[in-house]
Amino acid sequence: RKTGVVSRRSTVAVRAGQAFDSEWIKKDPLVLGASVAGWLIPSNIPVSGFGGQSLFGLLNASIGEELAHFPVGPALGDKFWLYMITWHVGLFTVMLLGQIGVQGKRQGYF
């Protein structure tokens, strides 16, 4: 007697002479602009977690502080790295989800 989960296998047909789609990323400038605006606007909203300041404002302030002593880079424990990584992870997440949404809609996935 067999017990457990039944899995379905889907088949993928690939032709031997079929070329790889060189435009596989299907980039769209509208997604780039909308996702930058879609992250820049919310990251400018002041929140209590940052002491009533915005993430973008803190990032810009820390960039200015670091440029004040230019030849020396930021220390490893400096808050600049936290602000920079957090802001960019948010931006790239919004860009990725925007691209998935637009291409998924175009290709009929949803």
mmCIF file of C-alpha atoms in Angstrom:
data_model
loop_
_atom_site.group_PDB
_atom_site.id
_atom_site.type_symbol
_atom_site.label_atom_id
_atom_site.label_comp_id
_atom_site.label_asym_id
_atom_site.label_seq_id
_atom_site.Cartn_x
_atom_site.Cartn_y
_atom_site.Cartn_z
ATOM 1 C CA ARG A 1 0.000 0.000 0.000
ATOM 2 C CA LYS A 2 1.333 3.416 -0.981
ATOM 3 C CA THR A 3 0.877 6.433 1.245
ATOM 4 C CA GLY A 4 2.131 9.948 0.903
ATOM 5 C CA VAL A 5 1.896 12.879 -1.395
ATOM 6 C CA VAL A 6 1.150 12.411 -5.046
ATOM 7 C CA SER A 7 3.232 14.683 -7.208
ATOM 8 C CA ARG A 8 2.479 15.680 -10.745
ATOM 9 C CA ARG A 9 5.257 16.085 -13.203
ATOM 10 C CA SER A 10 5.011 18.583 -15.965
ATOM 11 C CA THR A 11 6.903 18.141 -19.171
ATOM 12 C CA VAL A 12 8.823 20.856 -20.897
ATOM 13 C CA ALA A 13 9.273 20.562 -24.623
ATOM 14 C CA VAL A 14 12.514 21.946 -25.997
ATOM 15 C CA ARG A 15 13.428 21.763 -29.637
ATOM 16 C CA ALA A 16 17.006 20.994 -30.500
ATOM 17 C CA GLY A 17 17.292 23.809 -33.035
ATOM 18 C CA GLN A 18 15.444 26.384 -30.928
ATOM 19 C CA ALA A 19 17.585 29.410 -30.065
ATOM 20 C CA PHE A 20 17.713 30.899 -26.592
ATOM 21 C CA ASP A 21 15.736 34.125 -26.311
ATOM 22 C CA SER A 22 18.424 36.811 -26.120
ATOM 23 C CA GLU A 23 15.900 39.288 -24.696
ATOM 24 C CA TRP A 24 15.085 36.968 -21.778
ATOM 25 C CA ILE A 25 14.983 39.752 -19.192
ATOM 26 C CA LYS A 26 12.331 41.698 -21.156
ATOM 27 C CA LYS A 27 13.261 44.952 -19.435
ATOM 28 C CA ASP A 28 10.753 47.750 -19.453
ATOM 29 C CA PRO A 29 11.740 51.389 -18.750
ATOM 30 C CA LEU A 30 8.282 52.049 -17.309
ATOM 31 C CA VAL A 31 8.922 49.460 -14.587
ATOM 32 C CA LEU A 32 12.257 51.087 -13.753
ATOM 33 C CA GLY A 33 10.748 54.553 -13.398
ATOM 34 C CA ALA A 34 7.675 53.381 -11.512
ATOM 35 C CA SER A 35 9.692 51.248 -9.115
ATOM 36 C CA VAL A 36 12.169 54.046 -8.340
ATOM 37 C CA ALA A 37 9.245 56.373 -7.614
ATOM 38 C CA GLY A 38 7.460 53.561 -5.782
ATOM 39 C CA TRP A 39 10.386 53.201 -3.395
ATOM 40 C CA LEU A 40 11.612 56.805 -3.230
ATOM 41 C CA ILE A 41 8.249 58.170 -2.089
ATOM 42 C CA PRO A 42 7.685 55.728 0.819
ATOM 43 C CA SER A 43 11.326 55.890 1.923
ATOM 44 C CA ASN A 44 10.890 59.666 2.368
ATOM 45 C CA ILE A 45 8.105 59.245 4.937
ATOM 46 C CA PRO A 46 9.337 59.926 8.496
ATOM 47 C CA VAL A 47 8.881 56.973 10.855
ATOM 48 C CA SER A 48 9.249 56.630 14.607
ATOM 49 C CA GLY A 49 11.755 53.782 14.222
ATOM 50 C CA PHE A 50 14.282 56.295 12.882
ATOM 51 C CA GLY A 51 13.507 58.956 15.471
ATOM 52 C CA GLY A 52 10.970 60.780 13.316
ATOM 53 C CA GLN A 53 13.240 60.848 10.260
ATOM 54 C CA SER A 54 12.979 59.092 6.922
ATOM 55 C CA LEU A 55 15.277 56.342 5.667
ATOM 56 C CA PHE A 56 16.182 58.364 2.574
ATOM 57 C CA GLY A 57 16.907 61.445 4.681
ATOM 58 C CA LEU A 58 19.163 59.498 7.013
ATOM 59 C CA LEU A 59 20.980 57.928 4.067
ATOM 60 C CA ASN A 60 21.599 61.335 2.487
ATOM 61 C CA ALA A 61 22.724 62.815 5.815
ATOM 62 C CA SER A 62 25.168 59.962 6.377
ATOM 63 C CA ILE A 63 26.520 60.367 2.826
ATOM 64 C CA GLY A 64 27.148 64.046 3.589
ATOM 65 C CA GLU A 65 28.899 63.189 6.853
ATOM 66 C CA GLU A 66 31.127 60.670 5.099
ATOM 67 C CA LEU A 67 31.986 63.105 2.315
ATOM 68 C CA ALA A 68 33.096 65.636 4.949
ATOM 69 C CA HIS A 69 36.154 63.450 5.613
ATOM 70 C CA PHE A 70 36.465 62.196 2.039
ATOM 71 C CA PRO A 71 39.759 60.394 1.670
ATOM 72 C CA VAL A 72 38.851 58.182 4.635
ATOM 73 C CA GLY A 73 35.974 55.815 4.011
ATOM 74 C CA PRO A 74 33.210 54.947 6.459
ATOM 75 C CA ALA A 75 34.064 52.690 9.379
ATOM 76 C CA LEU A 76 32.751 49.164 9.359
ATOM 77 C CA GLY A 77 30.429 49.865 12.305
ATOM 78 C CA ASP A 78 29.123 53.144 10.877
ATOM 79 C CA LYS A 79 25.357 53.603 10.478
ATOM 80 C CA PHE A 80 25.957 54.533 6.823
ATOM 81 C CA TRP A 81 26.210 50.856 5.877
ATOM 82 C CA LEU A 82 22.902 50.006 7.566
ATOM 83 C CA TYR A 83 21.091 52.855 5.812
ATOM 84 C CA MET A 84 22.692 52.128 2.439
ATOM 85 C CA ILE A 85 22.023 48.383 2.482
ATOM 86 C CA THR A 86 18.469 48.792 3.774
ATOM 87 C CA TRP A 87 17.589 51.425 1.190
ATOM 88 C CA HIS A 88 19.047 49.464 -1.725
ATOM 89 C CA VAL A 89 17.522 46.129 -0.677
ATOM 90 C CA GLY A 90 14.148 47.884 -0.583
ATOM 91 C CA LEU A 91 14.726 49.453 -3.999
ATOM 92 C CA PHE A 92 15.794 46.204 -5.666
ATOM 93 C CA THR A 93 12.906 44.323 -4.073
ATOM 94 C CA VAL A 94 10.418 46.830 -5.472
ATOM 95 C CA MET A 95 12.118 46.644 -8.890
ATOM 96 C CA LEU A 96 12.041 42.841 -8.898
ATOM 97 C CA LEU A 97 8.406 42.610 -7.840
ATOM 98 C CA GLY A 98 7.445 45.297 -10.357
ATOM 99 C CA GLN A 99 9.156 43.436 -13.179
ATOM 100 C CA ILE A 100 7.538 40.140 -12.137
ATOM 101 C CA GLY A 101 4.128 41.809 -11.986
ATOM 102 C CA VAL A 102 4.344 43.552 -15.345
ATOM 103 C CA GLN A 103 5.788 40.586 -17.224
ATOM 104 C CA GLY A 104 3.425 38.161 -15.501
ATOM 105 C CA LYS A 105 0.462 40.276 -16.583
ATOM 106 C CA ARG A 106 1.786 40.563 -20.167
ATOM 107 C CA GLN A 107 2.407 36.846 -20.457
ATOM 108 C CA GLY A 108 -0.964 35.918 -18.983
ATOM 109 C CA TYR A 109 0.103 34.394 -15.665
ATOM 110 C CA PHE A 110 -2.318 36.651 -13.774
#
